PDB file of C-alpha atoms in Angstrom:
ATOM      1  CA  SER A1044       4.560  -9.328  15.102  1.00  0.00           C
ATOM      2  CA  GLN A1045       4.657  -9.905  11.371  1.00  0.00           C
ATOM      3  CA  LYS A1046       7.496  -8.288   9.426  1.00  0.00           C
ATOM      4  CA  ILE A1047       7.902  -8.212   5.674  1.00  0.00           C
ATOM      5  CA  GLU A1048      11.433  -8.263   4.305  1.00  0.00           C
ATOM      6  CA  GLN A1049      12.231  -7.140   0.785  1.00  0.00           C
ATOM      7  CA  ASN A1050      15.674  -6.491  -0.604  1.00  0.00           C
ATOM      8  CA  SER A1051      16.450  -2.827   0.014  1.00  0.00           C
ATOM      9  CA  GLU A1052      19.109  -2.783  -2.691  1.00  0.00           C
ATOM     10  CA  ALA A1053      17.966  -1.936  -6.188  1.00  0.00           C
ATOM     11  CA  LEU A1054      17.820  -4.731  -8.731  1.00  0.00           C
ATOM     12  CA  ASN A1055      19.431  -3.785 -12.039  1.00  0.00           C
ATOM     13  CA  ILE A1056      18.776  -6.002 -15.054  1.00  0.00           C
ATOM     14  CA  GLN A1057      19.070  -5.898 -18.808  1.00  0.00           C
ATOM     15  CA  GLU A1058      16.019  -5.454 -21.000  1.00  0.00           C
ATOM     16  CA  GLY A1059      14.562  -8.778 -22.106  1.00  0.00           C
ATOM     17  CA  LYS A1060      15.756 -10.692 -19.032  1.00  0.00           C
ATOM     18  CA  THR A1061      13.563 -12.025 -16.243  1.00  0.00           C
ATOM     19  CA  ALA A1062      13.455  -9.964 -13.063  1.00  0.00           C
ATOM     20  CA  THR A1063      12.923 -11.879  -9.819  1.00  0.00           C
ATOM     21  CA  LEU A1064      12.021 -10.070  -6.610  1.00  0.00           C
ATOM     22  CA  THR A1065      11.804 -11.671  -3.179  1.00  0.00           C
ATOM     23  CA  CYS A1066       9.411 -11.158  -0.288  1.00  0.00           C
ATOM     24  CA  ASN A1067       9.985 -12.936   3.025  1.00  0.00           C
ATOM     25  CA  TYR A1068       7.701 -12.827   6.021  1.00  0.00           C
ATOM     26  CA  THR A1069       8.778 -13.617   9.531  1.00  0.00           C
ATOM     27  CA  ASN A1070       5.788 -14.815  11.484  1.00  0.00           C
ATOM     28  CA  TYR A1071       2.401 -16.382  10.688  1.00  0.00           C
ATOM     29  CA  SER A1072       1.513 -17.680   7.261  1.00  0.00           C
ATOM     30  CA  PRO A1073      -0.716 -15.054   5.654  1.00  0.00           C
ATOM     31  CA  ALA A1074      -4.085 -15.848   4.146  1.00  0.00           C
ATOM     32  CA  TYR A1075      -3.390 -13.420   1.300  1.00  0.00           C
ATOM     33  CA  LEU A1076      -0.209 -12.061  -0.255  1.00  0.00           C
ATOM     34  CA  GLN A1077      -0.295  -9.161  -2.698  1.00  0.00           C
ATOM     35  CA  TRP A1078       2.156  -7.403  -4.996  1.00  0.00           C
ATOM     36  CA  TYR A1079       1.991  -3.742  -5.982  1.00  0.00           C
ATOM     37  CA  ARG A1080       3.958  -1.448  -8.269  1.00  0.00           C
ATOM     38  CA  GLN A1081       4.787   2.088  -7.151  1.00  0.00           C
ATOM     39  CA  ASP A1082       6.242   4.846  -9.314  1.00  0.00           C
ATOM     40  CA  PRO A1083       7.956   7.898  -7.727  1.00  0.00           C
ATOM     41  CA  GLY A1084       5.479  10.344  -6.204  1.00  0.00           C
ATOM     42  CA  ARG A1085       2.504   8.090  -6.961  1.00  0.00           C
ATOM     43  CA  GLY A1086       0.361   5.657  -5.016  1.00  0.00           C
ATOM     44  CA  PRO A1087       0.887   1.899  -5.307  1.00  0.00           C
ATOM     45  CA  VAL A1088      -0.940   0.047  -8.079  1.00  0.00           C
ATOM     46  CA  PHE A1089      -2.248  -3.451  -7.364  1.00  0.00           C
ATOM     47  CA  LEU A1090      -0.786  -6.189  -9.583  1.00  0.00           C
ATOM     48  CA  LEU A1091      -1.479  -9.687  -8.264  1.00  0.00           C
ATOM     49  CA  LEU A1092      -2.942 -11.522  -5.286  1.00  0.00           C
ATOM     50  CA  ILE A1093      -2.132 -15.076  -4.230  1.00  0.00           C
ATOM     51  CA  ARG A1094      -3.907 -17.065  -1.524  1.00  0.00           C
ATOM     52  CA  GLU A1095      -2.295 -19.349   1.052  1.00  0.00           C
ATOM     53  CA  ASN A1096      -3.569 -22.483  -0.681  1.00  0.00           C
ATOM     54  CA  GLU A1097      -2.157 -21.415  -4.065  1.00  0.00           C
ATOM     55  CA  LYS A1098       1.382 -22.106  -5.196  1.00  0.00           C
ATOM     56  CA  GLU A1099       1.540 -19.916  -8.274  1.00  0.00           C
ATOM     57  CA  LYS A1100      -0.401 -17.179 -10.049  1.00  0.00           C
ATOM     58  CA  ARG A1101       0.212 -15.667 -13.479  1.00  0.00           C
ATOM     59  CA  LYS A1102      -0.930 -12.543 -15.275  1.00  0.00           C
ATOM     60  CA  GLU A1103       0.538 -11.745 -18.679  1.00  0.00           C
ATOM     61  CA  ARG A1104       4.331 -11.324 -18.103  1.00  0.00           C
ATOM     62  CA  LEU A1105       3.974 -11.519 -14.310  1.00  0.00           C
ATOM     63  CA  LYS A1106       4.244 -14.614 -12.146  1.00  0.00           C
ATOM     64  CA  VAL A1107       3.997 -14.913  -8.369  1.00  0.00           C
ATOM     65  CA  THR A1108       4.890 -17.969  -6.308  1.00  0.00           C
ATOM     66  CA  PHE A1109       4.061 -18.606  -2.671  1.00  0.00           C
ATOM     67  CA  ASP A1110       6.050 -21.041  -0.534  1.00  0.00           C
ATOM     68  CA  THR A1111       4.640 -21.293   2.992  1.00  0.00           C
ATOM     69  CA  THR A1112       7.453 -23.626   4.067  1.00  0.00           C
ATOM     70  CA  LEU A1113      10.132 -21.070   3.184  1.00  0.00           C
ATOM     71  CA  LYS A1114       7.847 -18.180   4.253  1.00  0.00           C
ATOM     72  CA  GLN A1115       8.587 -16.581   0.918  1.00  0.00           C
ATOM     73  CA  SER A1116       7.004 -15.223  -2.236  1.00  0.00           C
ATOM     74  CA  LEU A1117       8.841 -14.649  -5.490  1.00  0.00           C
ATOM     75  CA  PHE A1118       7.662 -12.128  -8.081  1.00  0.00           C
ATOM     76  CA  HIS A1119       8.853 -12.599 -11.652  1.00  0.00           C
ATOM     77  CA  ILE A1120       8.623 -10.261 -14.636  1.00  0.00           C
ATOM     78  CA  THR A1121       9.553 -12.019 -17.857  1.00  0.00           C
ATOM     79  CA  ALA A1122      10.829 -10.215 -20.967  1.00  0.00           C
ATOM     80  CA  SER A1123      11.408  -7.115 -18.836  1.00  0.00           C
ATOM     81  CA  GLN A1124      11.186  -3.661 -20.387  1.00  0.00           C
ATOM     82  CA  PRO A1125      12.501  -0.252 -19.253  1.00  0.00           C
ATOM     83  CA  ALA A1126       8.845   0.676 -18.556  1.00  0.00           C
ATOM     84  CA  ASP A1127       8.863  -1.990 -15.812  1.00  0.00           C
ATOM     85  CA  SER A1128      11.312   0.134 -13.820  1.00  0.00           C
ATOM     86  CA  ALA A1129       9.584   0.996 -10.535  1.00  0.00           C
ATOM     87  CA  THR A1130       9.460  -0.013  -6.862  1.00  0.00           C
ATOM     88  CA  TYR A1131       7.602  -3.255  -6.171  1.00  0.00           C
ATOM     89  CA  LEU A1132       5.859  -3.736  -2.827  1.00  0.00           C
ATOM     90  CA  CYS A1133       4.798  -6.955  -1.166  1.00  0.00           C
ATOM     91  CA  ALA A1134       1.887  -6.977   1.311  1.00  0.00           C
ATOM     92  CA  VAL A1135       0.348  -9.692   3.479  1.00  0.00           C
ATOM     93  CA  SER A1136      -2.788 -10.158   5.527  1.00  0.00           C
ATOM     94  CA  ARG A1137      -4.292 -12.773   7.806  1.00  0.00           C
ATOM     95  CA  GLY A1138      -7.712 -11.818   6.468  1.00  0.00           C
ATOM     96  CA  GLY A1139     -10.689 -10.780   8.541  1.00  0.00           C
ATOM     97  CA  TYR A1140     -10.196  -7.336  10.013  1.00  0.00           C
ATOM     98  CA  ASN A1141      -6.445  -7.759  10.402  1.00  0.00           C
ATOM     99  CA  LYS A1142      -4.123  -5.226   8.830  1.00  0.00           C
ATOM    100  CA  LEU A1143      -2.655  -5.447   5.349  1.00  0.00           C
ATOM    101  CA  ILE A1144       1.057  -5.154   6.178  1.00  0.00           C
ATOM    102  CA  PHE A1145       3.489  -3.828   3.573  1.00  0.00           C
ATOM    103  CA  GLY A1146       7.184  -4.320   2.982  1.00  0.00           C
ATOM    104  CA  ALA A1147       9.404  -1.338   2.168  1.00  0.00           C
ATOM    105  CA  GLY A1148       9.707  -2.444  -1.449  1.00  0.00           C
ATOM    106  CA  THR A1149      12.478  -3.252  -3.901  1.00  0.00           C
ATOM    107  CA  ARG A1150      13.413  -0.865  -6.697  1.00  0.00           C
ATOM    108  CA  LEU A1151      13.778  -2.458 -10.104  1.00  0.00           C
ATOM    109  CA  ALA A1152      15.744  -0.735 -12.880  1.00  0.00           C
ATOM    110  CA  VAL A1153      15.564  -2.271 -16.354  1.00  0.00           C
ATOM    111  CA  HIS A1154      18.290  -0.999 -18.664  1.00  0.00           C
ATOM    112  CA  PRO A1155      18.010  -0.910 -22.485  1.00  0.00           C
TER     113      PRO A1155
ATOM    114  CA  GLU B 187      -6.537   8.327 -12.701  1.00  0.00           C
ATOM    115  CA  THR B 188      -7.205   5.323 -10.484  1.00  0.00           C
ATOM    116  CA  GLY B 189     -10.692   6.186  -9.311  1.00  0.00           C
ATOM    117  CA  VAL B 190      -9.416   7.408  -5.941  1.00  0.00           C
ATOM    118  CA  THR B 191      -8.771  11.159  -5.926  1.00  0.00           C
ATOM    119  CA  GLN B 192      -6.743  12.886  -3.253  1.00  0.00           C
ATOM    120  CA  THR B 193      -6.408  16.631  -2.726  1.00  0.00           C
ATOM    121  CA  PRO B 194      -4.238  18.540  -2.353  1.00  0.00           C
ATOM    122  CA  ARG B 195      -1.301  16.816  -4.062  1.00  0.00           C
ATOM    123  CA  HIS B 196       1.196  18.874  -2.086  1.00  0.00           C
ATOM    124  CA  LEU B 197       0.830  20.670   1.240  1.00  0.00           C
ATOM    125  CA  VAL B 198       3.269  22.720   3.285  1.00  0.00           C
ATOM    126  CA  MET B 199       2.080  23.650   6.739  1.00  0.00           C
ATOM    127  CA  GLY B 200       3.478  25.190   9.870  1.00  0.00           C
ATOM    128  CA  MET B 201       3.361  23.340  13.164  1.00  0.00           C
ATOM    129  CA  THR B 202       0.545  25.532  14.467  1.00  0.00           C
ATOM    130  CA  ASN B 203      -1.652  25.267  11.378  1.00  0.00           C
ATOM    131  CA  LYS B 204      -4.816  23.240  10.889  1.00  0.00           C
ATOM    132  CA  LYS B 205      -5.396  21.638   7.510  1.00  0.00           C
ATOM    133  CA  SER B 206      -7.379  18.780   6.021  1.00  0.00           C
ATOM    134  CA  LEU B 207      -6.606  16.136   3.432  1.00  0.00           C
ATOM    135  CA  LYS B 208      -9.444  14.919   1.258  1.00  0.00           C
ATOM    136  CA  CYS B 209     -10.026  11.573  -0.430  1.00  0.00           C
ATOM    137  CA  GLU B 210     -12.860  10.704  -2.770  1.00  0.00           C
ATOM    138  CA  GLN B 211     -13.807   7.454  -4.503  1.00  0.00           C
ATOM    139  CA  HIS B 212     -16.718   6.743  -6.805  1.00  0.00           C
ATOM    140  CA  LEU B 213     -15.921   3.073  -7.298  1.00  0.00           C
ATOM    141  CA  GLY B 214     -18.699   1.913  -4.993  1.00  0.00           C
ATOM    142  CA  HIS B 215     -16.135   0.535  -2.559  1.00  0.00           C
ATOM    143  CA  ASN B 216     -17.118  -0.243   1.024  1.00  0.00           C
ATOM    144  CA  ALA B 217     -13.780   0.182   2.793  1.00  0.00           C
ATOM    145  CA  MET B 218     -11.446   3.177   2.878  1.00  0.00           C
ATOM    146  CA  TYR B 219      -7.996   3.503   4.400  1.00  0.00           C
ATOM    147  CA  TRP B 220      -5.406   6.104   5.331  1.00  0.00           C
ATOM    148  CA  TYR B 221      -1.747   5.086   5.060  1.00  0.00           C
ATOM    149  CA  LYS B 222       1.430   7.044   5.828  1.00  0.00           C
ATOM    150  CA  GLN B 223       4.556   6.466   3.732  1.00  0.00           C
ATOM    151  CA  SER B 224       7.856   7.901   4.977  1.00  0.00           C
ATOM    152  CA  ALA B 225      11.048   7.718   2.942  1.00  0.00           C
ATOM    153  CA  LYS B 226      12.541   4.207   2.744  1.00  0.00           C
ATOM    154  CA  LYS B 227       9.908   2.850   5.160  1.00  0.00           C
ATOM    155  CA  PRO B 228       6.955   0.523   4.612  1.00  0.00           C
ATOM    156  CA  LEU B 229       3.467   1.926   4.326  1.00  0.00           C
ATOM    157  CA  GLU B 230       1.971   2.329   7.793  1.00  0.00           C
ATOM    158  CA  LEU B 231      -1.745   1.809   8.213  1.00  0.00           C
ATOM    159  CA  MET B 232      -3.359   4.681  10.137  1.00  0.00           C
ATOM    160  CA  PHE B 233      -7.124   4.265   9.939  1.00  0.00           C
ATOM    161  CA  VAL B 234      -9.693   1.912   8.418  1.00  0.00           C
ATOM    162  CA  TYR B 235     -13.335   2.656   7.702  1.00  0.00           C
ATOM    163  CA  ASN B 236     -15.770  -0.117   6.728  1.00  0.00           C
ATOM    164  CA  PHE B 237     -19.224   1.033   5.641  1.00  0.00           C
ATOM    165  CA  LYS B 238     -18.403   4.501   7.080  1.00  0.00           C
ATOM    166  CA  GLU B 239     -17.570   3.092  10.522  1.00  0.00           C
ATOM    167  CA  GLN B 240     -14.040   3.292  11.874  1.00  0.00           C
ATOM    168  CA  THR B 241     -12.752  -0.214  12.542  1.00  0.00           C
ATOM    169  CA  GLU B 242      -9.046   0.465  13.027  1.00  0.00           C
ATOM    170  CA  ASN B 243      -7.043   3.184  14.682  1.00  0.00           C
ATOM    171  CA  ASN B 244      -3.457   2.021  14.549  1.00  0.00           C
ATOM    172  CA  SER B 245      -2.266   3.948  17.634  1.00  0.00           C
ATOM    173  CA  VAL B 246      -2.214   7.181  15.683  1.00  0.00           C
ATOM    174  CA  PRO B 247      -1.548  10.402  17.649  1.00  0.00           C
ATOM    175  CA  SER B 248      -4.608  12.562  18.250  1.00  0.00           C
ATOM    176  CA  ARG B 249      -3.163  15.369  16.123  1.00  0.00           C
ATOM    177  CA  PHE B 250      -4.466  13.241  13.212  1.00  0.00           C
ATOM    178  CA  SER B 251      -8.248  13.088  13.168  1.00  0.00           C
ATOM    179  CA  PRO B 252     -10.126  11.126  10.484  1.00  0.00           C
ATOM    180  CA  GLU B 253     -13.651  11.735   9.298  1.00  0.00           C
ATOM    181  CA  CYS B 254     -15.812   9.640   6.988  1.00  0.00           C
ATOM    182  CA  PRO B 255     -19.088  11.463   6.285  1.00  0.00           C
ATOM    183  CA  ASN B 256     -20.233   8.910   3.675  1.00  0.00           C
ATOM    184  CA  SER B 257     -18.912   5.857   1.906  1.00  0.00           C
ATOM    185  CA  SER B 258     -17.348   7.932  -0.895  1.00  0.00           C
ATOM    186  CA  HIS B 259     -15.423  10.516   1.094  1.00  0.00           C
ATOM    187  CA  LEU B 260     -12.672  10.359   3.673  1.00  0.00           C
ATOM    188  CA  PHE B 261     -10.878  13.240   5.362  1.00  0.00           C
ATOM    189  CA  LEU B 262      -7.779  13.485   7.507  1.00  0.00           C
ATOM    190  CA  HIS B 263      -7.773  16.574   9.707  1.00  0.00           C
ATOM    191  CA  LEU B 264      -4.343  17.751  10.810  1.00  0.00           C
ATOM    192  CA  HIS B 265      -3.424  20.073  13.678  1.00  0.00           C
ATOM    193  CA  THR B 266      -0.255  20.954  15.573  1.00  0.00           C
ATOM    194  CA  LEU B 267       1.837  18.526  13.550  1.00  0.00           C
ATOM    195  CA  GLN B 268       5.536  17.845  14.048  1.00  0.00           C
ATOM    196  CA  PRO B 269       8.281  17.898  11.384  1.00  0.00           C
ATOM    197  CA  GLU B 270       8.506  14.084  11.636  1.00  0.00           C
ATOM    198  CA  ASP B 271       4.934  13.916  10.345  1.00  0.00           C
ATOM    199  CA  SER B 272       6.218  15.004   6.936  1.00  0.00           C
ATOM    200  CA  ALA B 273       5.449  12.120   4.576  1.00  0.00           C
ATOM    201  CA  LEU B 274       3.301  10.943   1.680  1.00  0.00           C
ATOM    202  CA  TYR B 275      -0.244  10.314   2.912  1.00  0.00           C
ATOM    203  CA  LEU B 276      -2.103   7.770   0.842  1.00  0.00           C
ATOM    204  CA  CYS B 277      -5.780   7.010   0.713  1.00  0.00           C
ATOM    205  CA  ALA B 278      -6.981   3.633  -0.553  1.00  0.00           C
ATOM    206  CA  SER B 279     -10.270   1.828  -1.012  1.00  0.00           C
ATOM    207  CA  SER B 280     -11.522  -1.702  -1.590  1.00  0.00           C
ATOM    208  CA  GLN B 281     -14.870  -3.284  -2.381  1.00  0.00           C
ATOM    209  CA  ASP B 282     -14.295  -6.111   0.075  1.00  0.00           C
ATOM    210  CA  THR B 283     -14.002  -5.268   3.757  1.00  0.00           C
ATOM    211  CA  GLU B 284     -12.007  -8.396   4.531  1.00  0.00           C
ATOM    212  CA  SER B 285      -8.381  -7.329   4.759  1.00  0.00           C
ATOM    213  CA  GLY B 286      -6.254  -8.418   1.830  1.00  0.00           C
ATOM    214  CA  ARG B 287      -8.857 -10.540   0.023  1.00  0.00           C
ATOM    215  CA  GLU B 288      -8.699  -8.164  -2.931  1.00  0.00           C
ATOM    216  CA  GLY B 289      -6.251  -5.511  -4.072  1.00  0.00           C
ATOM    217  CA  TYR B 290      -6.579  -1.986  -2.801  1.00  0.00           C
ATOM    218  CA  THR B 291      -7.018   1.011  -5.111  1.00  0.00           C
ATOM    219  CA  PHE B 292      -4.748   3.841  -4.018  1.00  0.00           C
ATOM    220  CA  GLY B 293      -4.874   7.542  -4.754  1.00  0.00           C
ATOM    221  CA  SER B 294      -1.788   9.463  -5.817  1.00  0.00           C
ATOM    222  CA  GLY B 295      -1.239  10.743  -2.306  1.00  0.00           C
ATOM    223  CA  THR B 296      -0.677  14.086  -0.606  1.00  0.00           C
ATOM    224  CA  ARG B 297       2.961  15.038  -0.093  1.00  0.00           C
ATOM    225  CA  LEU B 298       2.927  16.783   3.291  1.00  0.00           C
ATOM    226  CA  THR B 299       5.791  18.922   4.556  1.00  0.00           C
ATOM    227  CA  VAL B 300       5.643  20.291   8.104  1.00  0.00           C
ATOM    228  CA  VAL B 301       7.908  23.279   8.699  1.00  0.00           C
TER     229      VAL B 301
END
């Protein structure tokens, strides 16, 4: 079965630097890969979606890459700010009526 | 406010109680979902409703009973729960019924504690 692996250790970076978070999947190549942000006690907020035939997607300071050979997606936040501190979740789906499967998330802390 | 409203935000219930969680969306979305989020664990999909019809029951114990009376409302009825059912219960919706083809809109969740 498909498993999503995200670094369980928090990522601490300095304000202004680029944060890079990793999402690895173990089984089939997903049709869709999504990234969400979750703040404590709140529901996840959708950020970006990338399809299996896309290598890279950008939105403002966010960039997602998708490498089906490595079975990995990287999520970058450039010029990071303390307000970017949150837990970031990766999710994948085969499409159709298959489940959207989530990773446990990586906590990002951006320090002034 | 995301457009998906969940009530109550917090709920404490005894193991013999019966309670219901409510989810409401007025985004015109066609699919609605219940997820469970336990501490340090990934979100677990519980139920999926497409156009008010249940299309997924992810081996959820019968003490959790979903109901979708119309495309805007989703309920999760709870009875005789166990302490290990304590978690954040999240409702989500999407316009597209194909899994993952667009981002889901989540509510803020109900923090459930079973005592």
